[in-house]
Structure formats: C-alpha cells, structure tokens
Amino acid sequence: MRIADVRVILADIPVKRPHKMSFTTLERVNFAFVRMETSDGLVGWGEAACLGGPTWSEESAESVGVTIERYIAPWLVGRDAAGIEPLRQEMARRVQGNPFARAAVEMALWDLNGKALGVPVHRLLGGRVRENVELSWSLAVESSEAEVAEARAKVALGHRIFKIKTAAHPVAHDVERVRRLREAVGPDVSLRVDANQGWDRATALQAIRALEPYRLDFVEQPVARWDREGMAEIARAVTVPIMADESCCSLHDALAIARLGGVSILALKLTKSAGILGTMAIARIAESAGMSCYVGCMIETSLGTAAYLQMALAATPVTWGCELFGPLLLEGDVTRTPVQYRDGAILALDGPGLGVEVDEARLKEWAR
Ligand code: MG
C-alpha cells in the first residue's frame, strides 16, 4: 500500500447559527482536509476542523495545511500506509506539537487501511463495544429565549443531553440560563456545563456551587488549561463531577491529571490528541485510573465525525456519550451520505474505513 500522493484542501463551512463560547463566537468552521492516494488508486481521507482560526488551541486550518504540505507529505510519499504506528512515531519526531495536523494525516491512514481490508476502523481497534453513542447538543446561543426554544425543539426531536457553553457572560447570567433550561426541559434530561477555561479558581468555585441545585452531570474545563492543580482542587471542593478537556490533550496530560486526582472525566478528541492511537491511549489511562470518558468535537463534517465515531464505538470508558453534532450544525457537508442520528444518538458506521465516502464535488463547493 505505497502512498503515491498526499494533498491538503482548505475549506470553510458556515454554521447554521452563531455559536457563542467563552473564547469566540463562531460564524464558520475552517477545515484542512487530507486526501491520501496509494499507487493502486485507493483514496483515504482525513480532516482537521478549527474553530475560526487559532482560538481553541494554537492551530488553524492554515497552519495545519502548511505543516502537512511542507513537513509531512514530502517524506510520506513512497511509504507503506499499512504501518500506522511507525508512521505516527516518525510524524511525531519530525513535527513537534501540531496535533490537529498529525491527526488529519493519521485519519487518512486509518481510512486507507480499513478500505484495503474491507473492514470498519472500529474492527481494527478491537471491535465496537456499543451500537450507537448518545448525543449531546451544545447550547451556545446569544439570546436566552432563543436558547430555551432551541432546547425545547431538540427535546421534541429526541435529544436527551445538552451542554451549556458558559463563561462568555457573568456567572449570575449563566446560572439564570441553566435555571431556565432546567425548568424548560424537565428533570429527566441531562444538563452539562462547559466553561472552556473561562473562569479563574474563585469564580469557578462560586459558579459551580451556584449551579449545584440544577443537577448537572458534570462541569467541563472550568479553569485555564495550564491550571491542573486548580482543577483538581475545585473537583475536590464540589459535588459535581469535573471533566478535563483543553487540559487533557496528550497521554502525558492524562497521566498527570490522573495522578493529581479530583477530576473524574476526560474529554476525548482525535485532533487535540494527534489521532486515533493517541486518543485510545488516553482512554486506557482513564480506564486504569478509574475515570470515565466523553467524546467531544471541534464541529467536524460527516468525515471527521465518522473518524471520531469509530473511536467512540471502540473505546470502552466512553460512558458519557458524545457531542458529535457537527453535521447537524454545519450548513454543508462533504460526504455522499451523512452520518445518521436516531433517538438522541449517533448510529454506528460499519462500512469500510471511516465508513463514509467523500464527495469531491461537494467538497469543492466549500473549498477556498
Ligand atoms: Mg470542551
């Protein structure tokens, strides 16, 4: 399976409504798609979705494109795509950091291998442990009225889990949002909060204590990514479970968080962890430390969503569901058939490779 060609396509797809988070209000997602072709004409795809520039982390679609084109593609051509682990190791040696770029390339390698063997990627990861993955919808709307209306409409469609993006507003406003949402959706729907690093230690404690009456499943990344001690301290001081997202990118991060204790859930994302192998390693650390996992997203198309889903189907500690809702929030998609949702869950994909087929004509509509 000799790699003959590696190409990057940059694209932008608007979201159906502005997505307001602590660090940015998202109007469109920027993508770097990777198209990898073997000498016998097999094509594999990868995707890195970036939230409107280097806002969530240091990487942007542009930096992903340059990193792959200049520092990965030239040596990858001519190599055997079957060696995902050795290629991953070499990529990590040649490119420091830049996990989104490395993840997009690794995704294409998995897609090629699955297609060559005629099996879904989850089979190569040990097989799927679940039929589908429960889906969380993120509420990040400017007006509180619109947010309640959106939650009600989603409940009517079968959604049972919501994540409320906080810390773009003062604490009192966020607490009032959660109160209104709890009142609107009733006691049986799951509510979670993601502060996206937006609070300092004292504000986080104040906010989480004020939110305790509304029975949240967990609070995600209350403080800055670098403040792991603060997050552990907060987790010990409150009754709501705390989840690490931006603080937990590499397996070294996961190990450090496990050693500090307190935090009980890790958010998994293929791109922040440089691919499927890095993410599965984090899931194993969670498992060995008695923690559980959730699958986050960067608002991927059906292609990137399929890759995240393959991992979510095979990673045993994923007991909190996922937020693989990208295709539902984006104005457009790039695959022939989109990923499928039913009864508040995303359904397993059992086709070869990542389980979706990229439609190059559709991709062209969004390409720069
Ligand atoms: Mg998050």
mmCIF file of C-alpha atoms and ligand atoms in Angstrom:
data_model
loop_
_atom_site.group_PDB
_atom_site.id
_atom_site.type_symbol
_atom_site.label_atom_id
_atom_site.label_comp_id
_atom_site.label_asym_id
_atom_site.label_seq_id
_atom_site.Cartn_x
_atom_site.Cartn_y
_atom_site.Cartn_z
ATOM 1 C CA MET A 1 0.000 0.000 0.000
ATOM 2 C CA ARG A 2 2.507 2.565 -1.212
ATOM 3 C CA ILE A 3 1.463 6.178 -0.646
ATOM 4 C CA ALA A 4 1.599 7.966 -4.001
ATOM 5 C CA ASP A 5 0.058 11.352 -3.268
ATOM 6 C CA VAL A 6 -0.902 13.488 -0.257
ATOM 7 C CA ARG A 7 -2.925 16.633 -0.815
ATOM 8 C CA VAL A 8 -4.443 19.237 1.511
ATOM 9 C CA ILE A 9 -7.673 21.087 0.685
ATOM 10 C CA LEU A 10 -8.622 24.104 2.818
ATOM 11 C CA ALA A 11 -12.333 24.854 3.129
ATOM 12 C CA ASP A 12 -14.774 26.930 5.165
ATOM 13 C CA ILE A 13 -18.325 25.942 6.065
ATOM 14 C CA PRO A 14 -20.691 28.346 7.880
ATOM 15 C CA VAL A 15 -22.674 27.225 10.923
ATOM 16 C CA LYS A 16 -26.500 27.450 10.866
ATOM 17 C CA ARG A 17 -26.491 29.915 13.773
ATOM 18 C CA PRO A 18 -23.629 31.763 15.522
ATOM 19 C CA HIS A 19 -22.077 29.517 18.212
ATOM 20 C CA LYS A 20 -21.123 31.593 21.268
ATOM 21 C CA MET A 21 -18.381 30.243 23.534
ATOM 22 C CA SER A 22 -16.176 31.832 26.197
ATOM 23 C CA PHE A 23 -13.320 32.408 23.724
ATOM 24 C CA THR A 24 -15.071 33.190 20.418
ATOM 25 C CA THR A 25 -18.385 33.484 18.628
ATOM 26 C CA LEU A 26 -18.159 31.071 15.745
ATOM 27 C CA GLU A 27 -19.635 32.009 12.341
ATOM 28 C CA ARG A 28 -17.870 29.363 10.237
ATOM 29 C CA VAL A 29 -15.596 26.393 10.787
ATOM 30 C CA ASN A 30 -12.252 26.295 8.938
ATOM 31 C CA PHE A 31 -11.143 22.925 7.650
ATOM 32 C CA ALA A 32 -7.994 21.268 6.376
ATOM 33 C CA PHE A 33 -8.936 18.061 4.533
ATOM 34 C CA VAL A 34 -6.281 15.484 3.695
ATOM 35 C CA ARG A 35 -6.608 13.368 0.551
ATOM 36 C CA MET A 36 -4.159 10.450 0.508
ATOM 37 C CA GLU A 37 -3.916 8.167 -2.525
ATOM 38 C CA THR A 38 -1.998 4.897 -2.873
ATOM 39 C CA SER A 39 -0.202 3.751 -6.004
ATOM 40 C CA ASP A 40 -3.072 1.361 -6.777
ATOM 41 C CA GLY A 41 -5.643 4.151 -6.633
ATOM 42 C CA LEU A 42 -7.155 3.685 -3.170
ATOM 43 C CA VAL A 43 -8.072 7.036 -1.562
ATOM 44 C CA GLY A 44 -8.200 7.766 2.185
ATOM 45 C CA TRP A 45 -9.378 10.981 3.823
ATOM 46 C CA GLY A 46 -8.678 12.948 6.988
ATOM 47 C CA GLU A 47 -9.978 16.207 8.434
ATOM 48 C CA ALA A 48 -8.898 18.866 10.906
ATOM 49 C CA ALA A 49 -11.669 21.266 11.946
ATOM 50 C CA CYS A 50 -10.593 24.575 13.517
ATOM 51 C CA LEU A 51 -12.958 26.952 15.286
ATOM 52 C CA GLY A 52 -12.449 30.100 13.233
ATOM 53 C CA GLY A 53 -8.656 30.413 13.497
ATOM 54 C CA PRO A 54 -6.231 29.523 16.322
ATOM 55 C CA THR A 55 -8.877 30.137 19.010
ATOM 56 C CA TRP A 56 -9.344 26.781 20.751
ATOM 57 C CA SER A 57 -5.635 25.946 20.543
ATOM 58 C CA GLU A 58 -2.592 27.270 18.676
ATOM 59 C CA GLU A 59 -3.506 25.586 15.404
ATOM 60 C CA SER A 60 -5.535 26.971 12.497
ATOM 61 C CA ALA A 61 -6.602 25.353 9.223
ATOM 62 C CA GLU A 62 -3.802 27.336 7.542
ATOM 63 C CA SER A 63 -1.108 26.096 9.943
ATOM 64 C CA VAL A 64 -2.396 22.527 9.547
ATOM 65 C CA GLY A 65 -2.165 22.903 5.751
ATOM 66 C CA VAL A 66 1.386 24.266 5.773
ATOM 67 C CA THR A 67 2.617 21.703 8.312
ATOM 68 C CA ILE A 68 1.288 18.783 6.274
ATOM 69 C CA GLU A 69 2.355 20.128 2.867
ATOM 70 C CA ARG A 70 5.890 21.112 3.873
ATOM 71 C CA TYR A 71 6.822 18.807 6.724
ATOM 72 C CA ILE A 72 4.763 15.599 6.408
ATOM 73 C CA ALA A 73 3.619 14.955 2.824
ATOM 74 C CA PRO A 74 7.112 15.043 1.207
ATOM 75 C CA TRP A 75 8.520 12.118 3.241
ATOM 76 C CA LEU A 76 5.207 10.250 3.478
ATOM 77 C CA VAL A 77 5.054 9.739 -0.291
ATOM 78 C CA GLY A 78 6.579 6.356 -1.123
ATOM 79 C CA ARG A 79 5.947 4.890 2.346
ATOM 80 C CA ASP A 80 3.754 1.890 3.151
ATOM 81 C CA ALA A 81 0.407 3.120 4.514
ATOM 82 C CA ALA A 82 -0.040 -0.169 6.401
ATOM 83 C CA GLY A 83 2.392 0.952 9.134
ATOM 84 C CA ILE A 84 0.182 3.369 11.020
ATOM 85 C CA GLU A 85 2.169 3.120 14.277
ATOM 86 C CA PRO A 86 5.655 3.540 12.741
ATOM 87 C CA LEU A 87 4.388 6.415 10.586
ATOM 88 C CA ARG A 88 2.786 8.010 13.661
ATOM 89 C CA GLN A 89 6.099 7.736 15.533
ATOM 90 C CA GLU A 90 8.041 9.264 12.663
ATOM 91 C CA MET A 91 5.490 12.047 12.265
ATOM 92 C CA ALA A 92 5.847 12.878 15.988
ATOM 93 C CA ARG A 93 9.650 13.000 15.611
ATOM 94 C CA ARG A 94 9.554 15.260 12.574
ATOM 95 C CA VAL A 95 6.714 17.538 13.763
ATOM 96 C CA GLN A 96 6.606 18.809 17.342
ATOM 97 C CA GLY A 97 3.137 19.697 18.636
ATOM 98 C CA ASN A 98 0.653 20.380 15.821
ATOM 99 C CA PRO A 99 -1.668 17.538 16.884
ATOM 100 C CA PHE A 100 -4.500 18.618 14.546
ATOM 101 C CA ALA A 101 -2.195 18.291 11.520
ATOM 102 C CA ARG A 102 -0.905 14.897 12.630
ATOM 103 C CA ALA A 103 -4.427 13.671 13.441
ATOM 104 C CA ALA A 104 -5.727 14.550 9.972
ATOM 105 C CA VAL A 105 -2.908 12.547 8.371
ATOM 106 C CA GLU A 106 -3.375 9.605 10.732
ATOM 107 C CA MET A 107 -7.127 9.590 9.993
ATOM 108 C CA ALA A 108 -6.403 9.179 6.277
ATOM 109 C CA LEU A 109 -4.065 6.250 7.078
ATOM 110 C CA TRP A 110 -6.815 4.522 9.079
ATOM 111 C CA ASP A 111 -9.317 5.141 6.277
ATOM 112 C CA LEU A 112 -6.923 3.597 3.732
ATOM 113 C CA ASN A 113 -6.238 0.551 5.911
ATOM 114 C CA GLY A 114 -9.916 -0.086 6.628
ATOM 115 C CA LYS A 115 -10.790 0.246 2.949
ATOM 116 C CA ALA A 116 -7.914 -2.003 1.861
ATOM 117 C CA LEU A 117 -9.043 -4.721 4.310
ATOM 118 C CA GLY A 118 -12.770 -4.120 3.743
ATOM 119 C CA VAL A 119 -13.484 -3.519 7.442
ATOM 120 C CA PRO A 120 -14.579 -0.510 9.509
ATOM 121 C CA VAL A 121 -11.860 1.188 11.552
ATOM 122 C CA HIS A 122 -13.525 0.109 14.821
ATOM 123 C CA ARG A 123 -12.746 -3.511 13.856
ATOM 124 C CA LEU A 124 -9.063 -2.577 13.671
ATOM 125 C CA LEU A 125 -9.369 -1.029 17.155
ATOM 126 C CA GLY A 126 -10.688 -4.241 18.685
ATOM 127 C CA GLY A 127 -14.316 -4.071 17.619
ATOM 128 C CA ARG A 128 -17.158 -1.893 18.772
ATOM 129 C CA VAL A 129 -18.449 -2.127 22.323
ATOM 130 C CA ARG A 130 -21.683 -0.216 21.581
ATOM 131 C CA GLU A 131 -24.316 0.068 18.843
ATOM 132 C CA ASN A 132 -24.551 3.839 18.944
ATOM 133 C CA VAL A 133 -23.343 6.744 21.056
ATOM 134 C CA GLU A 134 -25.701 9.048 22.950
ATOM 135 C CA LEU A 135 -25.561 12.556 21.570
ATOM 136 C CA SER A 136 -25.206 15.818 23.466
ATOM 137 C CA TRP A 137 -26.295 19.072 21.792
ATOM 138 C CA SER A 138 -24.396 22.242 22.677
ATOM 139 C CA LEU A 139 -26.420 25.308 23.630
ATOM 140 C CA ALA A 140 -24.391 28.381 22.764
ATOM 141 C CA VAL A 141 -26.945 30.868 21.538
ATOM 142 C CA GLU A 142 -26.801 34.627 22.048
ATOM 143 C CA SER A 143 -30.311 35.146 23.459
ATOM 144 C CA SER A 144 -31.667 33.246 26.428
ATOM 145 C CA GLU A 145 -35.157 32.995 24.856
ATOM 146 C CA ALA A 146 -33.756 31.525 21.639
ATOM 147 C CA GLU A 147 -31.712 29.061 23.692
ATOM 148 C CA VAL A 148 -34.762 27.781 25.582
ATOM 149 C CA ALA A 149 -36.681 27.490 22.280
ATOM 150 C CA GLU A 150 -33.784 25.551 20.713
ATOM 151 C CA ALA A 151 -33.625 23.181 23.697
ATOM 152 C CA ARG A 152 -37.395 22.551 23.552
ATOM 153 C CA ALA A 153 -37.249 21.858 19.807
ATOM 154 C CA LYS A 154 -34.343 19.433 20.277
ATOM 155 C CA VAL A 155 -36.127 17.585 23.110
ATOM 156 C CA ALA A 156 -39.107 17.163 20.770
ATOM 157 C CA LEU A 157 -36.679 15.537 18.291
ATOM 158 C CA GLY A 158 -35.454 13.078 20.912
ATOM 159 C CA HIS A 159 -32.371 14.839 22.322
ATOM 160 C CA ARG A 160 -31.807 13.917 25.967
ATOM 161 C CA ILE A 161 -28.466 15.617 26.694
ATOM 162 C CA PHE A 162 -27.451 19.275 26.494
ATOM 163 C CA LYS A 163 -24.175 21.019 27.109
ATOM 164 C CA ILE A 164 -24.420 24.682 28.008
ATOM 165 C CA LYS A 165 -21.487 26.839 26.967
ATOM 166 C CA THR A 166 -20.750 29.270 29.778
ATOM 167 C CA ALA A 167 -18.255 31.949 30.880
ATOM 168 C CA ALA A 168 -18.932 34.290 27.962
ATOM 169 C CA HIS A 169 -21.306 36.080 30.386
ATOM 170 C CA PRO A 170 -21.155 36.968 34.119
ATOM 171 C CA VAL A 171 -21.813 33.999 36.468
ATOM 172 C CA ALA A 172 -25.268 35.252 37.523
ATOM 173 C CA HIS A 173 -26.386 35.325 33.878
ATOM 174 C CA ASP A 174 -25.087 31.776 33.237
ATOM 175 C CA VAL A 175 -26.781 30.471 36.391
ATOM 176 C CA GLU A 176 -30.063 32.048 35.248
ATOM 177 C CA ARG A 177 -29.632 30.385 31.800
ATOM 178 C CA VAL A 178 -29.176 26.982 33.432
ATOM 179 C CA ARG A 179 -32.156 27.566 35.751
ATOM 180 C CA ARG A 180 -34.399 28.432 32.785
ATOM 181 C CA LEU A 181 -33.150 25.464 30.760
ATOM 182 C CA ARG A 182 -33.701 23.019 33.624
ATOM 183 C CA GLU A 183 -37.217 24.394 34.002
ATOM 184 C CA ALA A 184 -37.835 24.080 30.239
ATOM 185 C CA VAL A 185 -36.523 20.520 29.702
ATOM 186 C CA GLY A 186 -37.702 18.977 32.987
ATOM 187 C CA PRO A 187 -35.883 16.756 35.468
ATOM 188 C CA ASP A 188 -35.090 13.775 33.197
ATOM 189 C CA VAL A 189 -32.901 15.492 30.610
ATOM 190 C CA SER A 190 -29.126 15.623 31.189
ATOM 191 C CA LEU A 191 -27.550 19.053 31.525
ATOM 192 C CA ARG A 192 -23.821 19.723 31.488
ATOM 193 C CA VAL A 193 -21.780 22.918 31.501
ATOM 194 C CA ASP A 194 -18.584 23.760 29.590
ATOM 195 C CA ALA A 195 -16.721 26.908 30.681
ATOM 196 C CA ASN A 196 -13.955 26.442 28.077
ATOM 197 C CA GLN A 197 -11.278 27.705 30.557
ATOM 198 C CA GLY A 198 -13.281 30.893 31.075
ATOM 199 C CA TRP A 199 -13.179 31.142 34.880
ATOM 200 C CA ASP A 200 -10.408 31.652 37.431
ATOM 201 C CA ARG A 201 -10.363 29.405 40.516
ATOM 202 C CA ALA A 202 -12.540 31.604 42.729
ATOM 203 C CA THR A 203 -15.112 32.297 40.001
ATOM 204 C CA ALA A 204 -15.255 28.607 39.108
ATOM 205 C CA LEU A 205 -15.988 27.640 42.713
ATOM 206 C CA GLN A 206 -18.636 30.334 43.008
ATOM 207 C CA ALA A 207 -20.255 29.351 39.700
ATOM 208 C CA ILE A 208 -20.254 25.583 40.257
ATOM 209 C CA ARG A 209 -21.714 25.948 43.768
ATOM 210 C CA ALA A 210 -24.444 28.221 42.402
ATOM 211 C CA LEU A 211 -25.169 25.628 39.686
ATOM 212 C CA GLU A 212 -25.381 22.637 42.043
ATOM 213 C CA PRO A 213 -29.207 22.857 42.538
ATOM 214 C CA TYR A 214 -29.742 22.234 38.797
ATOM 215 C CA ARG A 215 -28.308 18.689 38.879
ATOM 216 C CA LEU A 216 -25.565 18.934 36.291
ATOM 217 C CA ASP A 217 -23.892 15.715 35.087
ATOM 218 C CA PHE A 218 -20.534 17.469 35.040
ATOM 219 C CA VAL A 219 -18.725 20.767 34.576
ATOM 220 C CA GLU A 220 -16.125 20.819 31.818
ATOM 221 C CA GLN A 221 -12.816 22.676 31.889
ATOM 222 C CA PRO A 222 -13.760 25.366 34.443
ATOM 223 C CA VAL A 223 -10.274 26.925 34.583
ATOM 224 C CA ALA A 224 -7.299 27.580 32.284
ATOM 225 C CA ARG A 225 -5.700 24.593 30.558
ATOM 226 C CA TRP A 226 -2.438 25.076 32.486
ATOM 227 C CA ASP A 227 -4.114 25.149 35.917
ATOM 228 C CA ARG A 228 -4.344 21.401 36.526
ATOM 229 C CA GLU A 229 -3.796 21.831 40.274
ATOM 230 C CA GLY A 230 -6.645 24.348 40.378
ATOM 231 C CA MET A 231 -8.935 21.943 38.552
ATOM 232 C CA ALA A 232 -8.086 19.106 40.950
ATOM 233 C CA GLU A 233 -8.689 21.405 43.927
ATOM 234 C CA ILE A 234 -12.058 22.547 42.557
ATOM 235 C CA ALA A 235 -13.075 18.955 41.791
ATOM 236 C CA ARG A 236 -12.435 18.025 45.435
ATOM 237 C CA ALA A 237 -14.416 21.022 46.716
ATOM 238 C CA VAL A 238 -17.670 20.481 44.771
ATOM 239 C CA THR A 239 -20.162 17.637 44.385
ATOM 240 C CA VAL A 240 -20.495 17.934 40.570
ATOM 241 C CA PRO A 241 -18.001 15.752 38.633
ATOM 242 C CA ILE A 242 -15.336 17.772 36.789
ATOM 243 C CA MET A 243 -14.166 16.953 33.260
ATOM 244 C CA ALA A 244 -10.863 17.965 31.671
ATOM 245 C CA ASP A 245 -10.876 18.960 28.002
ATOM 246 C CA GLU A 246 -8.333 21.623 26.985
ATOM 247 C CA SER A 247 -6.080 20.424 29.879
ATOM 248 C CA CYS A 248 -6.037 16.873 28.521
ATOM 249 C CA CYS A 249 -4.539 16.654 25.028
ATOM 250 C CA SER A 250 -1.643 14.186 25.247
ATOM 251 C CA LEU A 251 -1.313 10.936 27.144
ATOM 252 C CA HIS A 252 1.201 12.754 29.368
ATOM 253 C CA ASP A 253 -1.554 15.250 30.237
ATOM 254 C CA ALA A 254 -3.941 12.393 31.023
ATOM 255 C CA LEU A 255 -1.390 10.712 33.281
ATOM 256 C CA ALA A 256 -0.661 13.984 35.116
ATOM 257 C CA ILE A 257 -4.396 14.599 35.660
ATOM 258 C CA ALA A 258 -4.888 11.042 36.923
ATOM 259 C CA ARG A 259 -2.007 11.482 39.384
ATOM 260 C CA LEU A 260 -3.392 14.775 40.723
ATOM 261 C CA GLY A 261 -6.798 13.185 41.318
ATOM 262 C CA GLY A 262 -10.083 15.032 41.716
ATOM 263 C CA VAL A 263 -11.012 15.195 38.041
ATOM 264 C CA SER A 264 -13.142 12.169 37.148
ATOM 265 C CA ILE A 265 -13.889 12.512 33.418
ATOM 266 C CA LEU A 266 -11.635 13.063 30.392
ATOM 267 C CA ALA A 267 -12.909 14.538 27.117
ATOM 268 C CA LEU A 268 -11.541 12.695 24.090
ATOM 269 C CA LYS A 269 -10.958 14.420 20.736
ATOM 270 C CA LEU A 270 -8.952 12.910 17.914
ATOM 271 C CA THR A 271 -7.492 16.196 16.727
ATOM 272 C CA LYS A 272 -6.203 17.527 20.066
ATOM 273 C CA SER A 273 -4.527 14.137 20.706
ATOM 274 C CA ALA A 274 -2.869 13.750 17.278
ATOM 275 C CA GLY A 275 -5.112 10.918 16.110
ATOM 276 C CA ILE A 276 -6.877 7.708 16.993
ATOM 277 C CA LEU A 277 -3.891 5.938 18.587
ATOM 278 C CA GLY A 278 -3.129 8.870 20.909
ATOM 279 C CA THR A 279 -6.800 9.102 21.872
ATOM 280 C CA MET A 280 -7.139 5.386 22.564
ATOM 281 C CA ALA A 281 -4.067 5.665 24.818
ATOM 282 C CA ILE A 282 -5.805 8.406 26.828
ATOM 283 C CA ALA A 283 -8.912 6.223 27.119
ATOM 284 C CA ARG A 284 -6.715 3.434 28.544
ATOM 285 C CA ILE A 285 -5.204 5.820 31.095
ATOM 286 C CA ALA A 286 -8.730 6.861 32.108
ATOM 287 C CA GLU A 287 -9.682 3.207 32.434
ATOM 288 C CA SER A 288 -6.651 2.401 34.556
ATOM 289 C CA ALA A 289 -7.237 5.422 36.816
ATOM 290 C CA GLY A 290 -10.922 4.682 37.388
ATOM 291 C CA MET A 291 -12.034 7.662 35.324
ATOM 292 C CA SER A 292 -14.579 7.714 32.518
ATOM 293 C CA CYS A 293 -14.640 9.489 29.151
ATOM 294 C CA TYR A 294 -16.760 11.651 26.890
ATOM 295 C CA VAL A 295 -16.207 12.283 23.188
ATOM 296 C CA GLY A 296 -16.053 15.972 22.317
ATOM 297 C CA CYS A 297 -15.844 17.559 18.885
ATOM 298 C CA MET A 298 -14.475 20.542 17.008
ATOM 299 C CA ILE A 299 -17.646 20.709 14.836
ATOM 300 C CA GLU A 300 -16.485 18.297 12.141
ATOM 301 C CA THR A 301 -18.260 17.383 8.889
ATOM 302 C CA SER A 302 -19.544 13.816 8.454
ATOM 303 C CA LEU A 303 -15.972 12.812 7.519
ATOM 304 C CA GLY A 304 -14.250 13.948 10.727
ATOM 305 C CA THR A 305 -17.327 12.933 12.728
ATOM 306 C CA ALA A 306 -17.049 9.406 11.285
ATOM 307 C CA ALA A 307 -13.430 9.198 12.428
ATOM 308 C CA TYR A 308 -14.308 10.361 15.966
ATOM 309 C CA LEU A 309 -17.224 7.922 15.944
ATOM 310 C CA GLN A 310 -15.036 4.919 15.051
ATOM 311 C CA MET A 311 -13.021 5.645 18.212
ATOM 312 C CA ALA A 312 -16.153 6.335 20.313
ATOM 313 C CA LEU A 313 -17.576 2.943 19.312
ATOM 314 C CA ALA A 314 -14.433 1.082 20.363
ATOM 315 C CA ALA A 315 -13.223 2.973 23.459
ATOM 316 C CA THR A 316 -14.747 1.181 26.466
ATOM 317 C CA PRO A 317 -14.573 4.064 29.038
ATOM 318 C CA VAL A 318 -16.806 6.344 26.892
ATOM 319 C CA THR A 319 -19.806 6.193 29.226
ATOM 320 C CA TRP A 320 -20.887 9.865 28.967
ATOM 321 C CA GLY A 321 -21.815 9.823 25.277
ATOM 322 C CA CYS A 322 -20.554 12.281 22.704
ATOM 323 C CA GLU A 323 -21.198 15.631 21.092
ATOM 324 C CA LEU A 324 -20.644 14.538 17.503
ATOM 325 C CA PHE A 325 -23.287 17.003 16.264
ATOM 326 C CA GLY A 326 -21.071 18.847 13.730
ATOM 327 C CA PRO A 327 -23.062 17.726 10.669
ATOM 328 C CA LEU A 328 -26.277 18.994 12.319
ATOM 329 C CA LEU A 329 -24.837 22.479 12.982
ATOM 330 C CA LEU A 330 -22.912 22.998 9.718
ATOM 331 C CA GLU A 331 -24.572 24.488 6.620
ATOM 332 C CA GLY A 332 -22.956 21.900 4.373
ATOM 333 C CA ASP A 333 -21.223 18.536 4.310
ATOM 334 C CA VAL A 334 -18.612 16.734 2.214
ATOM 335 C CA THR A 335 -19.733 13.081 2.125
ATOM 336 C CA ARG A 336 -22.136 11.278 -0.217
ATOM 337 C CA THR A 337 -24.276 10.143 2.722
ATOM 338 C CA PRO A 338 -24.112 11.953 6.066
ATOM 339 C CA VAL A 339 -23.666 10.205 9.412
ATOM 340 C CA GLN A 340 -27.025 9.109 10.823
ATOM 341 C CA TYR A 341 -28.784 10.105 14.040
ATOM 342 C CA ARG A 342 -31.775 8.494 15.737
ATOM 343 C CA ASP A 343 -33.477 8.897 19.139
ATOM 344 C CA GLY A 344 -30.826 11.237 20.519
ATOM 345 C CA ALA A 345 -27.859 9.122 19.433
ATOM 346 C CA ILE A 346 -25.389 8.861 16.557
ATOM 347 C CA LEU A 347 -25.531 5.461 14.881
ATOM 348 C CA ALA A 348 -22.581 3.127 14.319
ATOM 349 C CA LEU A 349 -20.910 3.114 10.913
ATOM 350 C CA ASP A 350 -19.982 -0.354 9.675
ATOM 351 C CA GLY A 351 -18.778 0.412 6.140
ATOM 352 C CA PRO A 352 -15.064 0.012 5.277
ATOM 353 C CA GLY A 353 -12.519 2.528 6.578
ATOM 354 C CA LEU A 354 -14.016 5.534 8.319
ATOM 355 C CA GLY A 355 -17.389 4.364 6.977
ATOM 356 C CA VAL A 356 -18.199 7.394 4.810
ATOM 357 C CA GLU A 357 -17.397 8.326 1.199
ATOM 358 C CA VAL A 358 -16.154 11.830 0.445
ATOM 359 C CA ASP A 359 -17.952 13.527 -2.444
ATOM 360 C CA GLU A 360 -15.193 15.595 -4.051
ATOM 361 C CA ALA A 361 -17.703 17.753 -5.964
ATOM 362 C CA ARG A 362 -19.452 18.694 -2.707
ATOM 363 C CA LEU A 363 -16.127 19.398 -1.037
ATOM 364 C CA LYS A 364 -15.220 21.713 -3.939
ATOM 365 C CA GLU A 365 -18.271 23.875 -3.142
ATOM 366 C CA TRP A 366 -16.689 24.826 0.196
ATOM 367 C CA ALA A 367 -13.009 24.776 -0.780
ATOM 368 C CA ARG A 368 -11.037 28.022 -0.902
HETATM 369 MG MG MG B 1 -14.869 21.478 25.747
#
